[in-house]
């Protein structure tokens, strides 16, 4: 039996899920809704580790992904005079070592584009076979405004006022998911967001000659951290993180982007490393993105015929480096369970929840208590942390929260119903 499915969000897991599911039955009708007018390709580097390369290989996309991977060779922490205080080389697949860079790192926008292209190409190839009976349809510049659950379908109201019934609605609309709020209610949705008390801004600035393949990190007093990542690209990605004591940054998210830029400029204006370059770059950036870092912890991943996928259901926070991995696992398992259960959508959603829980718990296991160590308040604290990081860079294995427990590595459940390659 073919299903009529709405996926809200054309980020990473929305297109991945649609492509995977379509393999099991090309006659499924899958509509992907994106609130922006085109693909949202901003963002900095995302890591592909643990299960992500296995899934991409099964999808036949790993070679394309590898061709887009950036060549970052490690991380150096520097002091305000630009002198290296510690160095962490890139971590090879399967290696357990503290560090920022993993073997496969790709710009988020490239990843989104590869997955979108794969879904469109597959759809075009299948068109002669399925005609108008199925396929993947993208609708940009639209969102949903209401969901009405009935025993056999969900009635969705779109932002253009039209209504349509679906067998299943997949919320793939990220950490702040509107679909989650509509389906589970504001109260449950708000309570699911567990803030790390850290605010992050990401943007690109022109590269300077002295920047090479190493990512660079700097800790500044006042609980601030700055990273630059250039690798082999013509621009430099900047990541600003602040453990905020006031409410200035959080309040800015309700305002237009210029106000967010202003709030981050004020917060970082007195750092003593690359200050003018970073602040000017921030003001002029065209791909600025800022948010409060946190985890999404939902008691259930579905209600009726609405199911949460990726950051919408279980964002582990960018500090784990596992968001993309977990969302691809979700896309693979949800597609697999739907393929395995046929018309029994509710049975598939129950199995998806059972299969995902160990992976979610694993990826969300994170020592938030020790996070403060990376955000010292005083100059003495910054100096001490520098010494500690130097010691760790020399002695492997002291920072357990950075050695992700990847005991599920490679043990991906097989779904022959998905008709994948590997
Ligand atoms: C702009 C942006 C930049 C990011 N940058 C980084 C980064 O630098 N490093 C990092 O580790 N992670 C970053 N992330 C998060 C990262 O993409 C996710 O953690 C992870 O890959 C899981 O992806 P996802 O598909 O679940 O969600 P996302 O990648 O967040 O995608 C969600 C998609 O849903 C769309 N959407 C949101 N609300 C609606 C709505 N109401 N209706 C329709 N569509 C909607 C969004 O525009 C987006 O295209 C970024 C996310 C975004 C959106």
XYZ file of C-alpha atoms and ligand atoms in Angstrom:
475
model
C 0.000 0.000 0.000
C 1.320 3.468 -0.822
C 1.190 6.292 1.689
C 0.538 10.002 1.339
C 3.138 11.674 3.570
C 3.910 15.294 4.448
C 7.465 16.096 5.561
C 7.835 19.542 7.145
C 11.402 20.848 6.641
C 13.866 20.440 3.768
C 17.007 20.489 5.928
C 19.128 17.368 6.269
C 16.795 14.659 7.518
C 13.678 15.623 5.479
C 15.160 14.922 2.019
C 17.187 11.950 3.383
C 14.037 10.315 4.766
C 12.068 10.903 1.547
C 14.820 9.400 -0.631
C 15.149 6.346 1.599
C 11.417 5.698 1.834
C 10.841 6.119 -1.866
C 13.172 3.196 -2.561
C 10.856 0.827 -0.697
C 7.804 1.858 -2.693
C 8.094 4.459 -5.475
C 4.339 4.944 -5.346
C 4.453 6.705 -1.972
C 3.437 10.355 -2.379
C 5.852 12.473 -0.355
C 5.423 16.251 -0.115
C 8.300 18.186 1.458
C 7.465 21.630 2.770
C 10.144 24.292 3.351
C 9.243 27.635 4.843
C 12.075 29.437 3.020
C 11.771 30.234 -0.690
C 14.729 28.005 -1.532
C 16.927 25.439 0.194
C 18.407 26.880 3.371
C 22.069 26.156 2.809
C 23.661 28.311 5.502
C 25.576 26.868 8.457
C 29.136 25.819 9.081
C 30.804 22.422 9.223
C 28.926 19.317 10.348
C 30.623 16.059 11.359
C 29.809 12.750 9.735
C 30.808 10.096 12.184
C 29.616 6.859 13.808
C 26.640 5.606 11.738
C 26.325 8.523 9.264
C 28.968 7.271 6.773
C 27.385 3.782 6.850
C 23.953 5.175 5.980
C 25.285 7.470 3.258
C 27.191 4.505 1.793
C 23.973 2.453 1.769
C 22.274 5.339 -0.034
C 25.069 5.324 -2.624
C 26.020 8.893 -1.684
C 29.257 8.532 0.267
C 31.560 9.159 -2.689
C 29.654 12.346 -3.606
C 29.773 13.442 0.016
C 33.525 12.730 0.223
C 34.076 14.911 -2.839
C 32.512 17.800 -0.884
C 34.285 17.151 2.427
C 36.536 19.920 3.687
C 40.153 19.252 4.511
C 40.539 20.330 8.126
C 43.630 18.786 9.685
C 42.981 19.511 13.362
C 42.465 22.235 15.940
C 44.911 24.583 17.585
C 43.987 26.642 20.634
C 45.702 30.014 20.638
C 46.194 32.802 23.171
C 45.484 36.483 22.545
C 48.943 36.908 20.926
C 48.062 34.147 18.427
C 50.536 31.723 20.043
C 49.530 28.046 19.990
C 48.726 26.717 23.476
C 47.512 23.255 22.482
C 47.000 21.163 19.372
C 44.515 18.362 18.608
C 44.925 16.471 15.314
C 41.899 15.304 13.292
C 40.288 12.127 14.594
C 40.187 9.219 12.164
C 36.999 7.121 11.915
C 36.743 4.761 14.885
C 39.484 6.539 16.841
C 38.618 7.742 20.354
C 40.469 10.942 21.005
C 39.521 14.423 22.189
C 39.331 16.921 19.349
C 37.051 18.952 17.142
C 37.815 17.626 13.682
C 36.654 14.237 12.481
C 37.634 12.383 9.321
C 34.538 13.433 7.382
C 33.527 17.068 7.780
C 31.256 18.787 5.298
C 29.689 22.238 5.083
C 26.044 21.961 6.142
C 24.897 23.641 2.916
C 26.743 21.088 0.752
C 25.174 18.251 2.709
C 21.670 19.732 2.302
C 22.270 20.210 -1.442
C 23.615 16.657 -2.003
C 20.601 15.123 -0.247
C 18.150 17.365 -2.103
C 19.782 16.598 -5.485
C 19.689 12.862 -4.733
C 15.961 13.009 -3.983
C 15.215 15.018 -7.124
C 17.352 12.801 -9.385
C 15.811 9.625 -8.023
C 12.362 11.069 -8.478
C 13.088 12.020 -12.097
C 14.450 8.534 -12.806
C 11.324 6.902 -11.377
C 8.822 9.211 -13.077
C 8.270 7.067 -16.192
C 7.469 4.127 -13.909
C 5.191 5.898 -11.412
C 3.668 8.654 -13.547
C 1.560 10.941 -11.384
C 0.797 8.165 -8.894
C 3.640 8.941 -6.529
C 6.954 10.642 -6.073
C 8.578 13.459 -4.121
C 7.236 16.988 -4.458
C 8.928 20.039 -2.897
C 6.878 23.073 -1.880
C 9.026 26.070 -0.936
C 7.930 29.250 0.825
C 5.222 27.486 2.816
C 4.605 26.154 6.261
C 1.757 24.668 8.242
C -0.570 26.557 10.550
C -2.786 23.800 11.987
C -2.988 20.026 12.407
C -6.215 18.123 13.030
C -5.760 14.501 13.948
C -8.374 11.918 12.857
C -8.115 8.116 13.294
C -7.070 7.520 9.679
C -5.476 10.802 8.638
C -4.109 14.155 9.726
C -5.739 17.202 8.210
C -3.128 19.880 7.627
C -3.808 23.585 7.099
C -1.079 25.301 5.080
C 0.051 28.914 5.351
C -1.796 29.702 2.086
C -5.028 28.634 3.804
C -5.487 25.380 1.852
C -6.198 22.110 3.665
C -5.149 18.568 2.799
C -5.287 15.144 4.480
C -2.180 12.945 4.939
C -1.558 9.425 6.265
C 1.461 10.699 8.161
C 3.103 14.048 8.992
C 6.857 14.006 9.644
C 8.209 16.957 11.629
C 11.704 17.538 10.218
C 11.676 21.267 10.924
C 14.602 21.502 13.315
C 15.203 22.378 16.939
C 12.433 24.992 17.180
C 9.911 22.795 15.301
C 6.536 24.424 14.770
C 5.067 21.022 13.856
C 6.112 19.707 17.285
C 4.391 22.648 18.951
C 1.199 22.140 16.944
C 1.091 18.383 17.531
C 2.204 18.141 21.167
C 1.193 21.593 22.445
C 3.313 24.595 23.443
C 3.780 23.436 27.027
C 5.190 19.983 26.207
C 7.283 21.423 23.403
C 8.780 24.212 25.522
C 9.524 21.823 28.385
C 11.400 19.535 25.974
C 14.031 22.202 25.282
C 16.885 21.768 27.770
C 19.114 24.809 27.403
C 22.877 24.492 27.812
C 22.939 28.177 28.788
C 25.164 28.875 25.775
C 24.427 31.045 22.747
C 26.086 30.480 19.392
C 26.474 32.585 16.239
C 27.844 31.190 12.962
C 28.901 33.200 9.907
C 31.535 33.462 7.169
C 34.196 36.144 6.736
C 36.910 36.689 4.107
C 39.902 34.395 4.553
C 43.320 35.858 5.392
C 46.579 34.526 4.042
C 47.903 33.207 7.346
C 44.901 30.886 7.762
C 45.493 27.281 6.795
C 43.883 23.898 7.261
C 43.811 24.005 11.067
C 40.712 25.148 12.937
C 41.641 27.744 15.548
C 40.085 28.264 18.952
C 40.428 30.987 21.549
C 38.976 31.250 25.052
C 38.218 34.773 26.249
C 37.439 35.850 29.814
C 33.782 36.539 30.512
C 32.744 33.021 29.451
C 33.337 33.386 25.715
C 34.786 31.051 23.105
C 35.697 31.842 19.495
C 36.519 29.354 16.739
C 37.585 29.932 13.141
C 37.508 27.155 10.550
C 39.003 27.690 7.105
C 40.353 24.309 5.867
C 40.681 24.482 2.062
C 37.858 26.972 1.474
C 38.076 30.537 0.170
C 36.234 31.897 3.243
C 36.614 31.408 6.978
C 33.764 30.128 9.111
C 33.422 31.829 12.492
C 31.687 30.351 15.524
C 31.079 32.561 18.543
C 29.864 30.993 21.782
C 28.911 32.801 24.969
C 27.704 31.499 28.300
C 25.422 34.395 29.020
C 24.779 35.907 32.398
C 22.280 38.522 31.240
C 19.290 37.915 28.989
C 20.621 40.078 26.129
C 21.336 37.349 23.556
C 18.271 35.248 24.321
C 16.006 38.287 24.015
C 17.511 39.167 20.607
C 16.177 35.997 18.915
C 12.690 37.514 18.955
C 14.022 40.531 17.016
C 15.165 40.892 13.376
C 18.597 39.570 12.428
C 20.247 43.025 12.650
C 19.385 43.126 16.348
C 20.886 39.662 16.848
C 24.083 40.811 15.127
C 24.160 43.855 17.382
C 23.724 41.726 20.512
C 26.582 39.392 19.518
C 28.816 42.371 18.509
C 28.316 43.924 21.939
C 28.990 40.638 23.699
C 32.289 40.083 21.837
C 33.484 43.661 21.273
C 36.220 43.551 23.957
C 37.818 40.187 23.189
C 41.549 40.453 22.618
C 41.934 38.121 19.621
C 41.123 39.268 16.049
C 38.533 41.658 17.479
C 38.145 44.147 14.615
C 38.184 41.485 11.909
C 35.589 39.318 13.649
C 33.224 42.137 14.592
C 33.387 43.717 11.136
C 32.915 40.291 9.542
C 29.919 39.614 11.776
C 28.262 42.911 10.823
C 28.804 42.331 7.085
C 28.047 38.611 6.988
C 25.292 37.354 4.729
C 24.945 33.880 6.220
C 24.640 34.823 9.906
C 22.726 32.296 12.019
C 22.350 32.420 15.804
C 20.555 30.335 18.390
C 20.483 29.159 21.975
C 22.189 25.790 22.278
C 20.223 23.020 23.881
C 18.918 19.508 23.640
C 15.397 18.386 22.734
C 14.225 15.661 25.094
C 10.758 14.388 24.223
C 9.019 11.648 26.225
C 7.437 10.346 22.997
C 8.487 10.725 19.382
C 4.993 10.556 17.952
C 1.426 11.462 18.716
C -1.312 10.001 16.536
C -0.039 10.281 12.969
C 2.560 12.979 13.579
C 6.158 11.875 14.153
C 9.298 13.800 15.089
C 12.480 13.373 13.065
C 15.982 14.812 13.580
C 16.559 17.951 15.657
C 12.779 18.421 16.007
C 12.599 15.277 18.129
C 16.037 14.711 19.642
C 18.528 17.492 18.955
C 21.650 16.489 20.897
C 23.178 20.046 20.568
C 26.037 21.058 18.254
C 28.541 20.540 21.114
C 28.169 16.773 20.768
C 29.002 16.923 17.037
C 26.363 14.224 16.587
C 23.279 16.098 15.332
C 23.717 15.086 11.699
C 24.573 11.528 12.624
C 21.478 11.170 14.805
C 19.150 12.765 12.240
C 20.391 10.430 9.487
C 19.871 7.470 11.813
C 16.338 8.723 12.407
C 15.660 9.080 8.678
C 16.969 5.563 8.015
C 15.079 3.894 10.865
C 11.791 5.727 10.259
C 11.890 4.879 6.538
C 12.878 1.287 7.374
C 10.090 0.776 9.888
C 7.469 2.274 7.558
C 8.697 0.003 4.777
C 8.611 -3.024 7.089
C 5.129 -2.318 8.491
C 3.302 -1.552 5.223
C -0.058 0.028 5.999
C 0.408 -0.295 9.781
C 1.652 3.279 10.314
C 1.088 3.220 14.082
C 3.054 -0.050 14.413
C 5.895 1.534 12.427
C 5.935 4.595 14.682
C 6.078 2.410 17.802
C 9.028 0.411 16.402
C 10.768 3.641 15.299
C 10.557 4.905 18.876
C 11.904 1.611 20.309
C 14.767 1.450 17.810
C 15.760 5.103 18.196
C 15.799 5.369 22.000
C 19.233 3.757 22.610
C 20.813 5.939 19.914
C 19.155 9.089 21.253
C 20.235 8.352 24.835
C 23.746 7.618 23.635
C 24.113 10.789 21.578
C 22.494 12.985 24.223
C 24.714 11.660 27.023
C 26.674 14.771 27.674
C 28.350 16.180 30.733
C 26.721 19.621 30.899
C 28.331 20.169 34.315
C 31.861 20.215 32.903
C 30.842 22.491 30.011
C 31.462 25.526 32.232
C 35.150 24.579 32.313
C 35.387 25.645 28.660
C 33.903 29.031 29.506
C 36.132 30.492 32.219
C 35.066 33.766 33.750
C 38.442 35.249 34.717
C 41.841 35.637 33.044
C 43.253 33.202 35.583
C 40.546 30.728 34.587
C 41.436 31.117 30.899
C 45.130 30.574 31.679
C 44.358 27.471 33.789
C 42.088 26.020 31.111
C 44.806 26.619 28.527
C 47.228 24.590 30.647
C 44.643 21.846 31.159
C 43.941 21.606 27.423
C 47.668 21.452 26.738
C 47.938 18.512 29.181
C 44.967 16.770 27.569
C 46.431 17.252 24.099
C 49.503 15.397 25.329
C 47.713 12.702 27.307
C 44.842 10.956 25.579
C 41.617 10.174 27.268
C 40.995 12.642 30.068
C 37.868 14.255 28.669
C 35.218 11.562 28.575
C 32.472 13.867 27.257
C 34.470 14.420 24.075
C 35.092 10.735 23.500
C 31.593 9.916 22.396
C 30.468 6.498 23.433
C 30.001 5.067 19.970
C 29.250 1.533 21.033
C 26.472 1.420 18.447
C 28.984 2.136 15.722
C 28.311 0.055 12.674
C 25.495 -1.968 14.245
C 22.726 -0.576 12.096
C 19.628 -2.658 11.782
C 19.209 -3.976 8.265
C 16.014 -3.181 6.348
C 15.899 -5.291 3.163
C 12.539 -3.597 2.424
C 14.450 -0.354 1.669
C 16.243 -2.076 -1.229
C 19.522 -0.286 -0.515
C 22.919 -1.131 -1.960
C 25.195 -1.931 1.006
C 20.435 27.609 9.061
C 21.007 26.477 9.873
C 22.374 26.471 10.166
C 22.921 25.436 10.918
N 24.260 25.448 11.163
C 24.829 24.441 11.845
C 26.243 24.409 12.080
O 26.974 25.314 11.671
N 26.761 23.368 12.771
C 25.966 22.342 13.249
O 26.472 21.402 13.857
N 24.623 22.353 13.048
C 24.050 23.369 12.370
N 22.683 23.373 12.162
C 21.878 22.282 12.715
C 22.014 20.979 11.938
O 21.600 21.160 10.587
C 21.181 19.934 12.619
O 21.634 19.797 13.958
C 21.202 18.514 12.105
O 21.859 18.362 10.918
C 19.791 17.950 12.015
O 19.138 18.455 10.864
P 17.572 18.569 10.709
O 17.277 18.236 9.286
O 16.873 17.820 11.776
O 17.248 20.106 11.004
P 17.746 21.428 10.294
O 19.034 21.245 9.602
O 17.629 22.491 11.323
O 16.633 21.683 9.139
C 15.294 22.061 9.413
C 14.679 22.603 8.123
O 13.309 22.886 8.386
C 12.978 24.184 7.906
N 11.892 24.701 8.727
C 11.970 25.174 9.983
N 10.744 25.521 10.417
C 9.876 25.247 9.404
C 8.478 25.377 9.271
N 7.717 25.872 10.253
N 7.900 24.999 8.099
C 8.658 24.491 7.076
N 10.004 24.338 7.174
C 10.613 24.706 8.324
C 14.281 24.957 8.064
O 14.319 26.109 7.259
C 15.313 23.912 7.649
O 15.472 23.890 6.263
C 22.079 24.392 11.422
C 20.709 24.407 11.139
C 20.165 25.436 10.359
C 18.682 25.453 10.064
